[in-house]
mmCIF file of C-alpha atoms in Angstrom:
data_model
loop_
_atom_site.group_PDB
_atom_site.id
_atom_site.type_symbol
_atom_site.label_atom_id
_atom_site.label_comp_id
_atom_site.label_asym_id
_atom_site.label_seq_id
_atom_site.Cartn_x
_atom_site.Cartn_y
_atom_site.Cartn_z
ATOM 1 C CA MET A 1 -7.499 22.869 10.424
ATOM 2 C CA PHE A 2 -5.814 24.637 13.277
ATOM 3 C CA VAL A 3 -6.663 27.817 15.162
ATOM 4 C CA LEU A 4 -4.907 29.477 18.098
ATOM 5 C CA MET A 5 -7.277 30.713 20.799
ATOM 6 C CA VAL A 6 -5.881 33.236 23.278
ATOM 7 C CA CYS A 7 -8.072 33.729 26.321
ATOM 8 C CA ASP A 8 -8.034 36.814 28.531
ATOM 9 C CA ILE A 9 -4.337 37.595 28.825
ATOM 10 C CA GLN A 10 -5.004 41.058 30.155
ATOM 11 C CA GLN A 11 -3.056 43.596 32.104
ATOM 12 C CA ARG A 12 -5.252 43.406 35.186
ATOM 13 C CA PHE A 13 -4.276 39.783 35.771
ATOM 14 C CA SER A 14 -0.535 40.350 35.767
ATOM 15 C CA GLU A 15 -0.209 40.428 39.534
ATOM 16 C CA ALA A 16 -2.845 37.829 40.352
ATOM 17 C CA ILE A 17 -1.942 34.920 38.106
ATOM 18 C CA TRP A 18 0.704 32.372 39.005
ATOM 19 C CA ARG A 19 3.617 32.557 36.527
ATOM 20 C CA PHE A 20 1.792 35.138 34.437
ATOM 21 C CA GLY A 21 4.982 36.207 32.668
ATOM 22 C CA ASP A 22 5.711 32.652 31.556
ATOM 23 C CA VAL A 23 2.161 32.316 30.249
ATOM 24 C CA VAL A 24 2.643 35.462 28.173
ATOM 25 C CA LYS A 25 6.002 34.283 26.862
ATOM 26 C CA SER A 26 4.678 30.906 25.778
ATOM 27 C CA THR A 27 1.591 32.444 24.181
ATOM 28 C CA LEU A 28 3.721 35.001 22.390
ATOM 29 C CA PHE A 29 5.924 32.201 21.070
ATOM 30 C CA LEU A 30 2.954 30.248 19.757
ATOM 31 C CA THR A 31 1.406 33.347 18.222
ATOM 32 C CA GLU A 32 4.597 33.963 16.282
ATOM 33 C CA VAL A 33 4.737 30.323 15.211
ATOM 34 C CA CYS A 34 1.139 30.511 14.016
ATOM 35 C CA THR A 35 1.820 33.682 12.060
ATOM 36 C CA GLU A 36 4.777 31.949 10.413
ATOM 37 C CA LEU A 37 2.585 28.971 9.527
ATOM 38 C CA GLY A 38 -0.428 30.988 8.388
ATOM 39 C CA ILE A 39 -2.590 29.799 11.263
ATOM 40 C CA GLU A 40 -5.100 32.312 12.521
ATOM 41 C CA ALA A 41 -5.205 33.473 16.125
ATOM 42 C CA ILE A 42 -8.353 34.541 17.914
ATOM 43 C CA ALA A 43 -8.125 36.553 21.115
ATOM 44 C CA THR A 44 -10.764 37.664 23.562
ATOM 45 C CA GLY A 45 -10.951 39.560 26.796
ATOM 46 C CA GLU A 46 -13.018 38.838 29.858
ATOM 47 C CA ALA A 47 -15.308 41.125 31.791
ATOM 48 C CA ALA A 48 -15.625 39.214 35.014
ATOM 49 C CA CYS A 49 -13.423 40.199 37.910
ATOM 50 C CA HIS A 50 -12.643 36.665 38.998
ATOM 51 C CA ALA A 51 -8.923 37.121 39.456
ATOM 52 C CA MET B 1 6.520 47.819 34.947
ATOM 53 C CA ARG B 2 8.365 44.540 34.873
ATOM 54 C CA ILE B 3 6.986 41.096 35.424
ATOM 55 C CA LYS B 4 8.787 38.361 37.249
ATOM 56 C CA PHE B 5 10.250 35.766 34.871
ATOM 57 C CA PHE B 6 9.669 38.051 31.904
ATOM 58 C CA PRO B 7 11.814 41.106 32.417
ATOM 59 C CA ALA B 8 11.451 42.298 28.841
ATOM 60 C CA LEU B 9 7.697 42.456 29.041
ATOM 61 C CA ARG B 10 6.248 45.914 29.413
ATOM 62 C CA LEU B 11 2.669 46.433 30.440
ATOM 63 C CA VAL B 12 1.430 49.438 28.572
ATOM 64 C CA MET B 13 -1.839 50.605 27.115
ATOM 65 C CA PRO B 14 -1.716 49.638 23.437
ATOM 66 C CA HIS B 15 -4.917 51.481 22.606
ATOM 67 C CA GLY B 16 -3.503 54.880 23.228
ATOM 68 C CA GLY B 17 -2.025 55.373 19.815
ATOM 69 C CA GLY B 18 -3.583 55.634 16.397
ATOM 70 C CA GLY B 19 -3.124 53.591 13.257
ATOM 71 C CA ALA B 20 -4.036 50.054 12.373
ATOM 72 C CA ARG B 21 -2.680 48.721 15.651
ATOM 73 C CA SER B 22 -4.738 50.939 17.858
ATOM 74 C CA LYS B 23 -7.335 48.189 18.327
ATOM 75 C CA PRO B 24 -6.236 44.955 16.675
ATOM 76 C CA PHE B 25 -8.884 42.864 18.391
ATOM 77 C CA ALA B 26 -11.655 43.448 20.824
ATOM 78 C CA GLU B 27 -11.244 43.231 24.545
ATOM 79 C CA GLN B 28 -14.086 43.280 26.922
ATOM 80 C CA VAL B 29 -14.235 46.156 29.347
ATOM 81 C CA PRO B 30 -10.592 47.125 28.969
ATOM 82 C CA ALA B 31 -11.198 50.006 31.347
ATOM 83 C CA LYS B 32 -11.781 47.451 34.089
ATOM 84 C CA LEU B 33 -9.340 44.712 33.266
ATOM 85 C CA GLY B 34 -6.833 46.442 31.077
ATOM 86 C CA PRO B 35 -5.877 45.489 27.548
ATOM 87 C CA THR B 36 -3.993 42.459 26.383
ATOM 88 C CA VAL B 37 -0.352 42.902 27.347
ATOM 89 C CA GLU B 38 1.553 44.840 24.737
ATOM 90 C CA PRO B 39 4.069 42.341 23.323
ATOM 91 C CA LEU B 40 1.326 39.803 22.831
ATOM 92 C CA ALA B 41 -1.070 42.382 21.430
ATOM 93 C CA ALA B 42 1.511 43.358 18.833
ATOM 94 C CA ALA B 43 2.089 39.739 17.847
ATOM 95 C CA LEU B 44 -1.640 39.153 17.558
ATOM 96 C CA ALA B 45 -1.951 42.273 15.425
ATOM 97 C CA ASP B 46 0.721 40.906 13.106
ATOM 98 C CA ASN B 47 -1.146 37.607 12.920
ATOM 99 C CA GLN B 48 -4.423 39.301 12.138
ATOM 100 C CA ALA B 49 -2.770 41.516 9.547
ATOM 101 C CA VAL B 50 -1.819 38.393 7.607
ATOM 102 C CA PHE B 51 -5.442 37.346 7.402
ATOM 103 C CA ALA B 52 -6.711 40.827 6.651
ATOM 104 C CA ARG B 53 -4.258 40.985 3.762
ATOM 105 C CA ALA B 54 -5.387 37.575 2.582
ATOM 106 C CA ALA B 55 -9.028 38.647 2.673
ATOM 107 C CA ALA B 56 -8.206 41.765 0.697
ATOM 108 C CA GLY B 57 -6.086 39.855 -1.781
ATOM 109 C CA GLY B 58 -8.357 37.017 -2.742
ATOM 110 C CA GLY B 59 -8.160 34.669 0.181
ATOM 111 C CA LYS B 60 -4.633 33.293 0.004
ATOM 112 C CA ARG B 61 -3.030 33.365 3.424
ATOM 113 C CA ALA B 62 0.441 34.788 3.191
ATOM 114 C CA ARG B 63 3.012 36.108 5.582
ATOM 115 C CA PRO B 64 4.373 39.622 5.156
ATOM 116 C CA ALA B 65 6.975 39.756 2.428
ATOM 117 C CA ASP B 66 10.559 39.119 3.482
ATOM 118 C CA GLY B 67 12.075 42.308 4.743
ATOM 119 C CA GLU B 68 8.727 43.955 5.230
ATOM 120 C CA ALA B 69 8.398 45.465 8.655
ATOM 121 C CA PRO B 70 5.541 44.144 10.787
ATOM 122 C CA GLU B 71 4.357 47.718 11.163
ATOM 123 C CA ALA B 72 4.102 48.032 7.403
ATOM 124 C CA SER B 73 2.079 44.858 7.064
ATOM 125 C CA ALA B 74 -0.160 45.879 9.928
ATOM 126 C CA ALA B 75 -0.692 49.266 8.409
ATOM 127 C CA ALA B 76 -1.684 47.633 5.143
ATOM 128 C CA ALA B 77 -4.322 45.577 6.866
ATOM 129 C CA SER B 78 -7.712 47.192 6.995
ATOM 130 C CA PRO B 79 -9.827 46.457 8.822
ATOM 131 C CA ALA B 80 -8.003 44.599 11.602
ATOM 132 C CA PHE B 81 -9.659 41.687 13.332
ATOM 133 C CA SER B 82 -12.360 42.556 15.792
ATOM 134 C CA ALA B 83 -14.676 40.537 17.979
ATOM 135 C CA THR B 84 -17.780 41.404 19.904
ATOM 136 C CA PRO B 85 -17.161 41.836 23.628
ATOM 137 C CA LYS B 86 -18.178 38.891 25.775
ATOM 138 C CA THR B 87 -19.345 38.364 29.320
ATOM 139 C CA ARG B 88 -19.374 34.550 29.363
ATOM 140 C CA PHE B 89 -16.584 32.584 31.000
ATOM 141 C CA SER B 90 -15.882 30.939 27.662
ATOM 142 C CA MET B 91 -14.335 32.143 24.463
ATOM 143 C CA LEU B 92 -16.966 30.351 22.446
ATOM 144 C CA VAL B 93 -19.485 33.181 22.324
ATOM 145 C CA PRO B 94 -21.729 33.146 19.243
ATOM 146 C CA GLU B 95 -19.537 35.558 17.304
ATOM 147 C CA VAL B 96 -16.378 33.509 17.851
ATOM 148 C CA LYS B 97 -18.195 30.282 17.093
ATOM 149 C CA ALA B 98 -19.539 31.726 13.854
ATOM 150 C CA ARG B 99 -16.015 32.756 12.913
ATOM 151 C CA LEU B 100 -14.680 29.273 13.579
ATOM 152 C CA VAL B 101 -17.473 27.697 11.544
ATOM 153 C CA SER B 102 -16.741 30.061 8.676
ATOM 154 C CA MET B 103 -13.041 29.224 8.896
ATOM 155 C CA LEU B 104 -13.894 25.548 8.505
ATOM 156 C CA GLY B 105 -15.947 26.247 5.411
ATOM 157 C CA ALA B 106 -18.391 24.057 3.561
ATOM 158 C CA GLY B 107 -18.089 20.337 3.978
ATOM 159 C CA GLU B 108 -16.806 20.473 7.527
ATOM 160 C CA GLY B 109 -18.751 20.078 10.705
ATOM 161 C CA SER B 110 -22.378 19.056 11.108
ATOM 162 C CA SER B 111 -25.473 20.188 12.947
ATOM 163 C CA THR B 112 -24.456 18.173 15.997
ATOM 164 C CA ALA B 113 -20.715 18.808 15.739
ATOM 165 C CA PRO B 114 -20.320 22.148 13.961
ATOM 166 C CA LEU B 115 -16.619 22.412 14.806
ATOM 167 C CA ALA B 116 -15.629 18.904 13.736
ATOM 168 C CA GLY B 117 -12.413 19.124 11.770
ATOM 169 C CA LEU B 118 -11.066 21.962 13.880
ATOM 170 C CA THR B 119 -8.107 21.626 16.220
ATOM 171 C CA ALA B 120 -7.993 24.532 18.668
ATOM 172 C CA VAL B 121 -4.743 25.316 20.460
ATOM 173 C CA VAL B 122 -5.827 27.094 23.637
ATOM 174 C CA CYS B 123 -3.750 29.479 25.764
ATOM 175 C CA GLY B 124 -4.685 31.959 28.453
ATOM 176 C CA ILE B 125 -6.260 32.480 31.816
ATOM 177 C CA GLU B 126 -7.764 31.464 34.071
ATOM 178 C CA ALA B 127 -7.271 27.758 33.550
ATOM 179 C CA HIS B 128 -10.113 26.707 35.828
ATOM 180 C CA VAL B 129 -12.609 29.296 34.582
ATOM 181 C CA CYS B 130 -12.553 30.538 31.001
ATOM 182 C CA VAL B 131 -10.011 28.079 29.609
ATOM 183 C CA GLN B 132 -11.808 25.082 31.069
ATOM 184 C CA GLN B 133 -15.228 26.282 29.919
ATOM 185 C CA THR B 134 -13.875 27.109 26.478
ATOM 186 C CA VAL B 135 -12.553 23.563 26.202
ATOM 187 C CA ALA B 136 -15.906 22.155 27.321
ATOM 188 C CA ASP B 137 -17.711 24.181 24.653
ATOM 189 C CA LEU B 138 -15.207 23.268 21.952
ATOM 190 C CA ARG B 139 -15.417 19.573 22.786
ATOM 191 C CA ARG B 140 -19.230 19.713 22.857
ATOM 192 C CA ASP B 141 -19.138 21.127 19.329
ATOM 193 C CA GLY B 142 -16.785 18.448 18.054
ATOM 194 C CA ALA B 143 -13.444 20.252 17.991
ATOM 195 C CA ASP B 144 -10.173 18.689 18.989
ATOM 196 C CA VAL B 145 -8.406 20.725 21.649
ATOM 197 C CA ILE B 146 -4.784 21.146 22.664
ATOM 198 C CA VAL B 147 -4.340 23.121 25.874
ATOM 199 C CA VAL B 148 -0.821 24.483 26.230
ATOM 200 C CA ALA B 149 0.342 23.707 29.745
ATOM 201 C CA ASP B 150 2.981 26.416 29.926
ATOM 202 C CA ALA B 151 0.579 28.975 28.437
ATOM 203 C CA VAL B 152 -2.295 28.607 30.889
ATOM 204 C CA SER B 153 -2.515 29.465 34.548
ATOM 205 C CA SER B 154 -4.773 30.510 37.396
ATOM 206 C CA SER B 155 -4.462 32.620 40.471
ATOM 207 C CA ARG B 156 -3.811 29.474 42.497
ATOM 208 C CA ARG B 157 -1.662 26.539 41.435
ATOM 209 C CA GLY B 158 -4.157 24.005 42.737
ATOM 210 C CA GLU B 159 -6.971 25.422 40.620
ATOM 211 C CA ARG B 160 -4.759 25.198 37.557
ATOM 212 C CA ALA B 161 -3.740 21.615 38.271
ATOM 213 C CA THR B 162 -7.333 20.543 38.819
ATOM 214 C CA ALA B 163 -8.412 22.299 35.630
ATOM 215 C CA LEU B 164 -5.781 20.499 33.553
ATOM 216 C CA ARG B 165 -7.011 17.165 34.907
ATOM 217 C CA ARG B 166 -10.604 18.063 34.089
ATOM 218 C CA ILE B 167 -9.588 19.227 30.616
ATOM 219 C CA ALA B 168 -7.894 15.884 30.006
ATOM 220 C CA ALA B 169 -11.019 14.108 31.249
ATOM 221 C CA MET B 170 -13.047 16.064 28.686
ATOM 222 C CA GLY B 171 -10.855 14.650 25.951
ATOM 223 C CA GLY B 172 -8.591 17.637 25.558
ATOM 224 C CA SER B 173 -4.888 17.140 25.018
ATOM 225 C CA VAL B 174 -2.414 18.912 27.279
ATOM 226 C CA ALA B 175 0.918 19.714 25.661
ATOM 227 C CA SER B 176 3.882 22.024 26.088
ATOM 228 C CA ALA B 177 4.241 25.074 23.875
ATOM 229 C CA GLU B 178 7.155 23.466 22.081
ATOM 230 C CA ALA B 179 5.207 20.260 21.500
ATOM 231 C CA ALA B 180 2.267 22.266 20.217
ATOM 232 C CA ALA B 181 4.540 24.175 17.845
ATOM 233 C CA PHE B 182 5.825 20.967 16.299
ATOM 234 C CA ARG B 183 2.284 19.587 16.107
ATOM 235 C CA LEU B 184 1.302 22.698 14.156
ATOM 236 C CA LEU B 185 4.381 22.408 11.951
ATOM 237 C CA GLY B 186 3.667 18.755 11.286
ATOM 238 C CA ASP B 187 6.621 17.761 9.106
ATOM 239 C CA ALA B 188 10.326 18.488 8.879
ATOM 240 C CA SER B 189 9.928 18.863 5.131
ATOM 241 C CA SER B 190 7.717 21.903 5.636
ATOM 242 C CA PRO B 191 9.090 25.092 4.098
ATOM 243 C CA HIS B 192 8.527 26.661 7.518
ATOM 244 C CA PHE B 193 10.691 24.126 9.357
ATOM 245 C CA ARG B 194 13.813 26.263 9.581
ATOM 246 C CA ALA B 195 11.923 29.334 10.745
ATOM 247 C CA VAL B 196 9.996 27.448 13.406
ATOM 248 C CA SER B 197 13.105 25.601 14.549
ATOM 249 C CA ARG B 198 14.839 28.942 14.931
ATOM 250 C CA MET B 199 11.938 30.237 17.019
ATOM 251 C CA VAL B 200 12.174 27.172 19.225
ATOM 252 C CA ARG B 201 15.913 27.633 19.726
ATOM 253 C CA VAL B 202 15.573 31.327 20.498
ATOM 254 C CA ARG B 203 12.787 30.627 22.963
ATOM 255 C CA ALA B 204 14.776 27.880 24.663
ATOM 256 C CA ALA B 205 17.769 30.171 25.033
ATOM 257 C CA THR B 206 15.607 32.972 26.365
ATOM 258 C CA ILE B 207 13.306 31.161 28.715
ATOM 259 C CA GLY B 208 15.817 28.742 30.217
ATOM 260 C CA ASP B 209 14.035 26.573 32.731
ATOM 261 C CA ALA B 210 11.559 29.264 33.778
ATOM 262 C CA ASP B 211 8.629 27.295 32.358
ATOM 263 C CA GLU B 212 9.488 24.089 34.195
ATOM 264 C CA ALA B 213 7.058 24.904 36.994
ATOM 265 C CA LEU B 214 4.195 25.168 34.524
ATOM 266 C CA LEU B 215 5.149 21.889 32.874
ATOM 267 C CA ALA B 216 5.583 19.929 36.088
#
């Protein structure tokens, strides 16, 4: 079975991550595909300030 | 605020309002790092609403009815998905792992490979920290992994490139978002084929070649 795992796409990283906007767009696309297909998505946030 | 390459994306605080969408899933220390960006948070809330509805209705996973507004389906979902905050540089904290094991159900996995039978499609940041360590944990527990190249990144391009090589060396697959979508769809005879194909076309028309750098 499939699951979508979305890791730490948080506001703080928007300026620090290379091509952040494209990452969000692609993840958004796959989230919508998974919802269409009935595949569950799991998302987490991250505490560490590594970016 | 607008983000380069994604002019329609607004970065707002999704937790400010009330209702079922006020906290669709947990985020660790949002006061420090900010919440998940709003368009994605809304899409994830819609996804979780489907499964909350299924849980309330006997377990059958079903999309919102045709014509039903996402807000309506989200409002009908109670409670929304939540996860315990984490501090590890991996998504596979005990609570998430337990959820994945429960999703697999009886007959899947084993004591040495509890996530055998699972294929995890992984997106997010940073590629060389949390994504890479999530893949390592998933592989250790027997899951197949697809890391979406145009949905992962790092603060530095070199870190991302090295991480993707290490992920491949761990046995993870690296695919584009479009390739992953068709892997999830599986078959052109699927009743979802037209809807997914439409999503692919809309995305292609919207994104243009903006993702080429991430796929190179």
